[in-house]
mmCIF file of C-alpha atoms in Angstrom:
data_model
loop_
_atom_site.group_PDB
_atom_site.id
_atom_site.type_symbol
_atom_site.label_atom_id
_atom_site.label_comp_id
_atom_site.label_asym_id
_atom_site.label_seq_id
_atom_site.Cartn_x
_atom_site.Cartn_y
_atom_site.Cartn_z
ATOM 1 C CA UNK A 112 94.950 96.869 112.987
ATOM 2 C CA UNK A 113 95.688 95.155 109.702
ATOM 3 C CA UNK A 114 98.441 92.597 109.431
ATOM 4 C CA UNK A 115 100.618 92.698 106.322
ATOM 5 C CA UNK A 116 102.610 89.744 105.104
ATOM 6 C CA UNK A 117 105.406 90.882 102.829
ATOM 7 C CA UNK A 118 107.760 88.592 100.986
ATOM 8 C CA UNK A 119 110.467 87.887 100.314
ATOM 9 C CA UNK A 120 112.047 89.372 103.405
ATOM 10 C CA UNK A 121 115.358 89.641 101.626
ATOM 11 C CA UNK A 122 117.007 88.677 98.373
ATOM 12 C CA UNK A 123 120.293 88.977 96.560
ATOM 13 C CA UNK A 124 119.823 89.400 92.833
ATOM 14 C CA UNK A 125 121.989 89.667 89.761
ATOM 15 C CA UNK A 126 121.975 92.930 87.873
ATOM 16 C CA UNK A 127 119.681 92.936 84.858
ATOM 17 C CA UNK A 128 117.155 90.606 86.470
ATOM 18 C CA UNK A 129 113.775 91.429 88.029
ATOM 19 C CA UNK A 130 112.290 90.755 91.444
ATOM 20 C CA UNK A 131 108.630 90.746 92.386
ATOM 21 C CA UNK A 132 107.690 91.640 95.950
ATOM 22 C CA UNK A 133 104.327 90.599 97.328
ATOM 23 C CA UNK A 134 102.170 92.116 100.034
ATOM 24 C CA UNK A 135 99.149 90.323 101.431
ATOM 25 C CA UNK A 136 96.822 92.120 103.849
ATOM 26 C CA UNK A 137 94.475 90.305 106.201
ATOM 27 C CA UNK A 138 91.646 92.765 105.520
ATOM 28 C CA UNK A 139 90.308 94.722 102.564
ATOM 29 C CA UNK A 140 91.959 98.091 102.091
ATOM 30 C CA UNK A 141 91.392 100.738 99.487
ATOM 31 C CA UNK A 142 94.861 102.185 99.194
ATOM 32 C CA UNK A 143 98.225 100.490 99.290
ATOM 33 C CA UNK A 144 101.489 102.331 99.118
ATOM 34 C CA UNK A 145 104.962 101.225 98.075
ATOM 35 C CA UNK A 146 108.029 102.885 99.572
ATOM 36 C CA UNK A 147 111.756 102.631 99.022
ATOM 37 C CA UNK A 148 114.297 103.141 101.777
ATOM 38 C CA UNK A 149 117.793 103.461 100.410
ATOM 39 C CA UNK A 150 120.686 102.667 102.769
ATOM 40 C CA UNK A 151 120.845 105.199 105.574
ATOM 41 C CA UNK A 152 117.995 107.197 104.095
ATOM 42 C CA UNK A 153 114.380 107.946 104.836
ATOM 43 C CA UNK A 154 111.370 106.435 103.114
ATOM 44 C CA UNK A 155 110.428 107.669 99.679
ATOM 45 C CA UNK A 156 107.037 106.931 98.190
ATOM 46 C CA UNK A 157 107.249 105.052 94.907
ATOM 47 C CA UNK A 158 103.572 104.789 94.052
ATOM 48 C CA UNK A 159 100.027 104.509 95.332
ATOM 49 C CA UNK A 160 98.065 101.454 94.233
ATOM 50 C CA UNK A 161 94.283 101.371 94.179
ATOM 51 C CA UNK A 162 92.359 98.294 93.183
ATOM 52 C CA UNK A 163 90.959 98.465 89.679
ATOM 53 C CA UNK A 164 93.023 101.371 88.461
ATOM 54 C CA UNK A 165 96.544 102.149 87.341
ATOM 55 C CA UNK A 166 99.025 102.911 90.082
ATOM 56 C CA UNK A 167 99.973 106.540 90.573
ATOM 57 C CA UNK A 168 103.737 107.042 90.487
ATOM 58 C CA UNK A 169 105.716 109.734 92.226
ATOM 59 C CA UNK A 170 108.244 111.909 90.483
ATOM 60 C CA UNK A 171 111.344 109.940 89.630
ATOM 61 C CA UNK A 172 109.598 106.573 89.468
ATOM 62 C CA UNK A 173 108.178 105.051 86.286
ATOM 63 C CA UNK A 174 105.941 102.114 85.562
ATOM 64 C CA UNK A 175 108.442 100.398 83.277
ATOM 65 C CA UNK A 176 110.944 100.192 86.111
ATOM 66 C CA UNK A 177 108.508 99.530 88.965
ATOM 67 C CA UNK A 178 105.372 97.864 87.602
ATOM 68 C CA UNK A 179 102.674 97.361 90.232
ATOM 69 C CA UNK A 180 99.699 95.081 90.289
ATOM 70 C CA UNK A 181 96.645 95.399 92.530
ATOM 71 C CA UNK A 182 94.296 92.594 91.533
ATOM 72 C CA UNK A 183 92.070 92.817 94.619
ATOM 73 C CA UNK A 184 91.593 94.673 97.879
ATOM 74 C CA UNK A 185 93.972 92.472 99.894
ATOM 75 C CA UNK A 186 96.975 91.988 97.615
ATOM 76 C CA UNK A 187 99.573 93.920 95.659
ATOM 77 C CA UNK A 188 102.902 93.284 94.001
ATOM 78 C CA UNK A 189 105.802 95.554 93.136
ATOM 79 C CA UNK A 190 108.349 94.445 90.561
ATOM 80 C CA UNK A 191 111.810 95.951 90.425
ATOM 81 C CA UNK A 192 112.834 95.507 86.810
ATOM 82 C CA UNK A 193 116.233 95.347 85.090
ATOM 83 C CA UNK A 194 117.950 95.809 88.413
ATOM 84 C CA UNK A 195 121.204 97.643 88.992
ATOM 85 C CA UNK A 196 123.212 98.027 92.212
ATOM 86 C CA UNK A 197 121.528 101.420 92.716
ATOM 87 C CA UNK A 198 118.263 99.563 93.315
ATOM 88 C CA UNK A 199 119.681 97.991 96.472
ATOM 89 C CA UNK A 200 117.250 99.198 99.130
ATOM 90 C CA UNK A 201 114.553 98.140 101.513
ATOM 91 C CA UNK A 202 111.152 98.122 99.859
ATOM 92 C CA UNK A 203 108.067 98.431 102.043
ATOM 93 C CA UNK A 204 104.368 98.257 101.405
ATOM 94 C CA UNK A 205 101.888 100.129 103.529
ATOM 95 C CA UNK A 206 98.148 100.423 103.931
ATOM 96 C CA UNK A 207 96.071 103.320 105.109
ATOM 97 C CA UNK A 208 94.428 102.397 108.362
ATOM 98 C CA UNK A 209 93.792 105.804 109.597
ATOM 99 C CA UNK A 210 92.366 105.091 112.995
ATOM 100 C CA UNK A 211 95.395 103.009 113.828
ATOM 101 C CA UNK A 212 97.937 104.879 111.783
ATOM 102 C CA UNK A 213 99.388 103.575 108.583
ATOM 103 C CA UNK A 214 100.572 99.971 108.865
ATOM 104 C CA UNK A 215 103.736 98.780 107.163
ATOM 105 C CA UNK A 216 104.957 95.430 105.996
ATOM 106 C CA UNK A 217 108.186 94.112 107.444
ATOM 107 C CA UNK A 218 110.084 95.125 104.331
ATOM 108 C CA UNK A 219 112.107 93.433 101.609
ATOM 109 C CA UNK A 220 115.847 93.979 101.801
ATOM 110 C CA UNK A 221 117.153 93.835 98.243
ATOM 111 C CA UNK A 222 120.808 93.611 97.343
ATOM 112 C CA UNK A 223 121.775 93.781 93.669
ATOM 113 C CA UNK A 224 125.197 92.425 92.749
ATOM 114 C CA UNK B 58 104.054 120.196 99.088
ATOM 115 C CA UNK B 59 104.519 118.896 102.601
ATOM 116 C CA UNK B 60 107.861 118.315 104.264
ATOM 117 C CA UNK B 61 109.282 117.109 107.563
ATOM 118 C CA UNK B 62 112.529 118.117 109.199
ATOM 119 C CA UNK B 63 114.300 116.071 111.838
ATOM 120 C CA UNK B 64 117.254 118.311 112.632
ATOM 121 C CA UNK B 65 119.283 115.724 114.534
ATOM 122 C CA UNK B 66 120.816 112.747 112.788
ATOM 123 C CA UNK B 67 121.608 111.179 116.150
ATOM 124 C CA UNK B 68 120.531 111.660 119.740
ATOM 125 C CA UNK B 69 122.457 110.111 122.605
ATOM 126 C CA UNK B 70 120.915 109.859 126.045
ATOM 127 C CA UNK B 71 121.809 108.025 129.230
ATOM 128 C CA UNK B 72 119.482 105.294 130.413
ATOM 129 C CA UNK B 73 116.906 106.653 132.839
ATOM 130 C CA UNK B 74 117.172 110.205 131.534
ATOM 131 C CA UNK B 75 114.407 111.914 129.600
ATOM 132 C CA UNK B 76 114.705 111.917 125.834
ATOM 133 C CA UNK B 77 113.462 114.225 123.103
ATOM 134 C CA UNK B 78 113.559 113.623 119.370
ATOM 135 C CA UNK B 79 112.714 116.759 117.415
ATOM 136 C CA UNK B 80 110.413 117.132 114.436
ATOM 137 C CA UNK B 81 109.090 120.151 112.569
ATOM 138 C CA UNK B 82 106.785 120.061 109.598
ATOM 139 C CA UNK B 83 105.393 122.058 106.743
ATOM 140 C CA UNK B 84 101.992 121.300 105.240
ATOM 141 C CA UNK B 85 99.085 123.121 103.646
ATOM 142 C CA UNK B 86 96.269 123.396 106.127
ATOM 143 C CA UNK B 87 96.022 121.251 109.203
ATOM 144 C CA UNK B 88 98.293 118.258 109.641
ATOM 145 C CA UNK B 89 98.026 114.695 110.669
ATOM 146 C CA UNK B 90 101.319 113.786 112.336
ATOM 147 C CA UNK B 91 102.900 110.430 113.089
ATOM 148 C CA UNK B 92 105.908 108.880 114.745
ATOM 149 C CA UNK B 93 107.314 105.525 113.703
ATOM 150 C CA UNK B 94 110.207 103.467 115.036
ATOM 151 C CA UNK B 95 112.434 101.134 113.047
ATOM 152 C CA UNK B 96 114.595 98.541 114.731
ATOM 153 C CA UNK B 97 117.527 97.014 112.810
ATOM 154 C CA UNK B 98 116.385 94.684 110.035
ATOM 155 C CA UNK B 99 112.753 95.343 110.873
ATOM 156 C CA UNK B 100 109.881 97.212 109.307
ATOM 157 C CA UNK B 101 108.314 100.365 110.680
ATOM 158 C CA UNK B 102 106.283 100.219 113.843
ATOM 159 C CA UNK B 103 103.641 102.811 114.617
ATOM 160 C CA UNK B 104 104.200 104.729 117.862
ATOM 161 C CA UNK B 105 101.605 107.470 117.946
ATOM 162 C CA UNK B 106 99.650 109.972 115.917
ATOM 163 C CA UNK B 107 98.076 113.391 116.233
ATOM 164 C CA UNK B 108 94.773 113.947 114.473
ATOM 165 C CA UNK B 109 92.912 116.515 116.499
ATOM 166 C CA UNK B 110 92.092 117.434 120.061
ATOM 167 C CA UNK B 111 94.561 117.300 122.911
ATOM 168 C CA UNK B 112 97.970 118.552 121.862
ATOM 169 C CA UNK B 113 99.712 115.955 124.029
ATOM 170 C CA UNK B 114 99.480 112.537 122.461
ATOM 171 C CA UNK B 115 100.406 109.370 124.292
ATOM 172 C CA UNK B 116 101.555 106.327 122.391
ATOM 173 C CA UNK B 117 103.200 102.954 122.669
ATOM 174 C CA UNK B 118 106.091 102.017 124.972
ATOM 175 C CA UNK B 119 105.679 105.123 127.140
ATOM 176 C CA UNK B 120 106.336 107.602 124.332
ATOM 177 C CA UNK B 121 104.424 110.826 123.945
ATOM 178 C CA UNK B 122 104.527 113.771 121.583
ATOM 179 C CA UNK B 123 103.346 117.335 121.800
ATOM 180 C CA UNK B 124 101.753 119.093 118.859
ATOM 181 C CA UNK B 125 102.641 122.780 118.743
ATOM 182 C CA UNK B 126 100.820 124.527 115.929
ATOM 183 C CA UNK B 127 102.534 127.897 116.302
ATOM 184 C CA UNK B 128 105.969 126.303 116.101
ATOM 185 C CA UNK B 129 104.853 123.631 113.603
ATOM 186 C CA UNK B 130 106.531 121.032 115.776
ATOM 187 C CA UNK B 131 105.743 117.523 116.956
ATOM 188 C CA UNK B 132 108.601 116.474 119.218
ATOM 189 C CA UNK B 133 108.746 112.920 120.535
ATOM 190 C CA UNK B 134 109.436 112.516 124.230
ATOM 191 C CA UNK B 135 109.845 109.889 126.904
ATOM 192 C CA UNK B 136 110.381 110.604 130.610
ATOM 193 C CA UNK B 137 112.866 107.803 131.205
ATOM 194 C CA UNK B 138 114.852 106.204 128.379
ATOM 195 C CA UNK B 139 115.552 102.484 128.147
ATOM 196 C CA UNK B 140 118.427 100.814 126.339
ATOM 197 C CA UNK B 141 115.799 98.951 124.324
ATOM 198 C CA UNK B 142 114.557 102.293 122.955
ATOM 199 C CA UNK B 143 117.694 102.504 120.807
ATOM 200 C CA UNK B 144 116.433 102.563 117.240
ATOM 201 C CA UNK B 145 115.740 104.802 114.260
ATOM 202 C CA UNK B 146 112.788 107.160 114.676
ATOM 203 C CA UNK B 147 110.824 108.721 111.843
ATOM 204 C CA UNK B 148 108.383 111.600 111.968
ATOM 205 C CA UNK B 149 105.769 111.773 109.186
ATOM 206 C CA UNK B 150 103.035 114.159 108.073
ATOM 207 C CA UNK B 151 100.059 114.198 105.758
ATOM 208 C CA UNK B 152 97.610 117.005 105.166
ATOM 209 C CA UNK B 153 94.261 116.748 106.894
ATOM 210 C CA UNK B 154 92.260 118.078 104.021
ATOM 211 C CA UNK B 155 91.390 115.886 101.050
ATOM 212 C CA UNK B 156 92.985 116.463 97.701
ATOM 213 C CA UNK B 157 95.496 115.014 95.312
ATOM 214 C CA UNK B 158 98.250 113.259 97.176
ATOM 215 C CA UNK B 159 96.645 113.920 100.512
ATOM 216 C CA UNK B 160 96.696 110.317 101.639
ATOM 217 C CA UNK B 161 100.409 109.776 101.312
ATOM 218 C CA UNK B 162 102.807 110.173 104.186
ATOM 219 C CA UNK B 163 105.893 112.330 103.895
ATOM 220 C CA UNK B 164 108.721 111.205 106.159
ATOM 221 C CA UNK B 165 111.587 112.965 107.816
ATOM 222 C CA UNK B 166 115.074 111.608 107.274
ATOM 223 C CA UNK B 167 115.067 109.835 110.623
ATOM 224 C CA UNK B 168 116.895 110.249 113.915
ATOM 225 C CA UNK B 169 119.029 107.514 115.379
ATOM 226 C CA UNK B 170 118.477 107.261 119.109
ATOM 227 C CA UNK B 171 121.171 105.647 121.199
ATOM 228 C CA UNK B 172 120.459 105.025 124.863
ATOM 229 C CA UNK B 173 123.645 104.478 126.784
ATOM 230 C CA UNK B 174 123.582 102.073 129.756
#
């Protein structure tokens, strides 16, 4: 199965700033997904990122707040912009590897102060 | 739209006893079903999946799950629980048929499993 390197693993950020999270996959994948896991909650899909096209955002998430890049088939970034304490969550990237189930990065634990 | 229900926020079981973590789902058409485990400060680890075929699916670490179409359930089971099984367990579903949004997973809220020594 694919191996995903996600970084940073954690960060503490000041409100009003932005953080960019990176996911590097060791193989080419068509679809990458970005999830948010708020404290004590389940995973909520933020957006689906395909290479060469605009990311598709789920209801409640907008590109201005969570811009995504997908420059090639092995890499993607998610930026959390103009952060507030409500953005404190774990952010995870995932790839579709159907035969082996979806694979997830180790997550980025973000705390906004 | 698809949905997953995990009716128990927490399950407590004594070490060595069998465990069950419940999951029911709602999806248009046939489902693909998954179980994931999350240890503290870690990402999600894949346990097992149901795609087609045998309703009893065996996965990692001795876990298994039974797909029941009539009850729309996919309960996670293990014959003998270990203290190291204590973690947060998530059930997830996606529709089998292609279509808009069909590749995304929808997760349940999670069940915290505590195995008591």
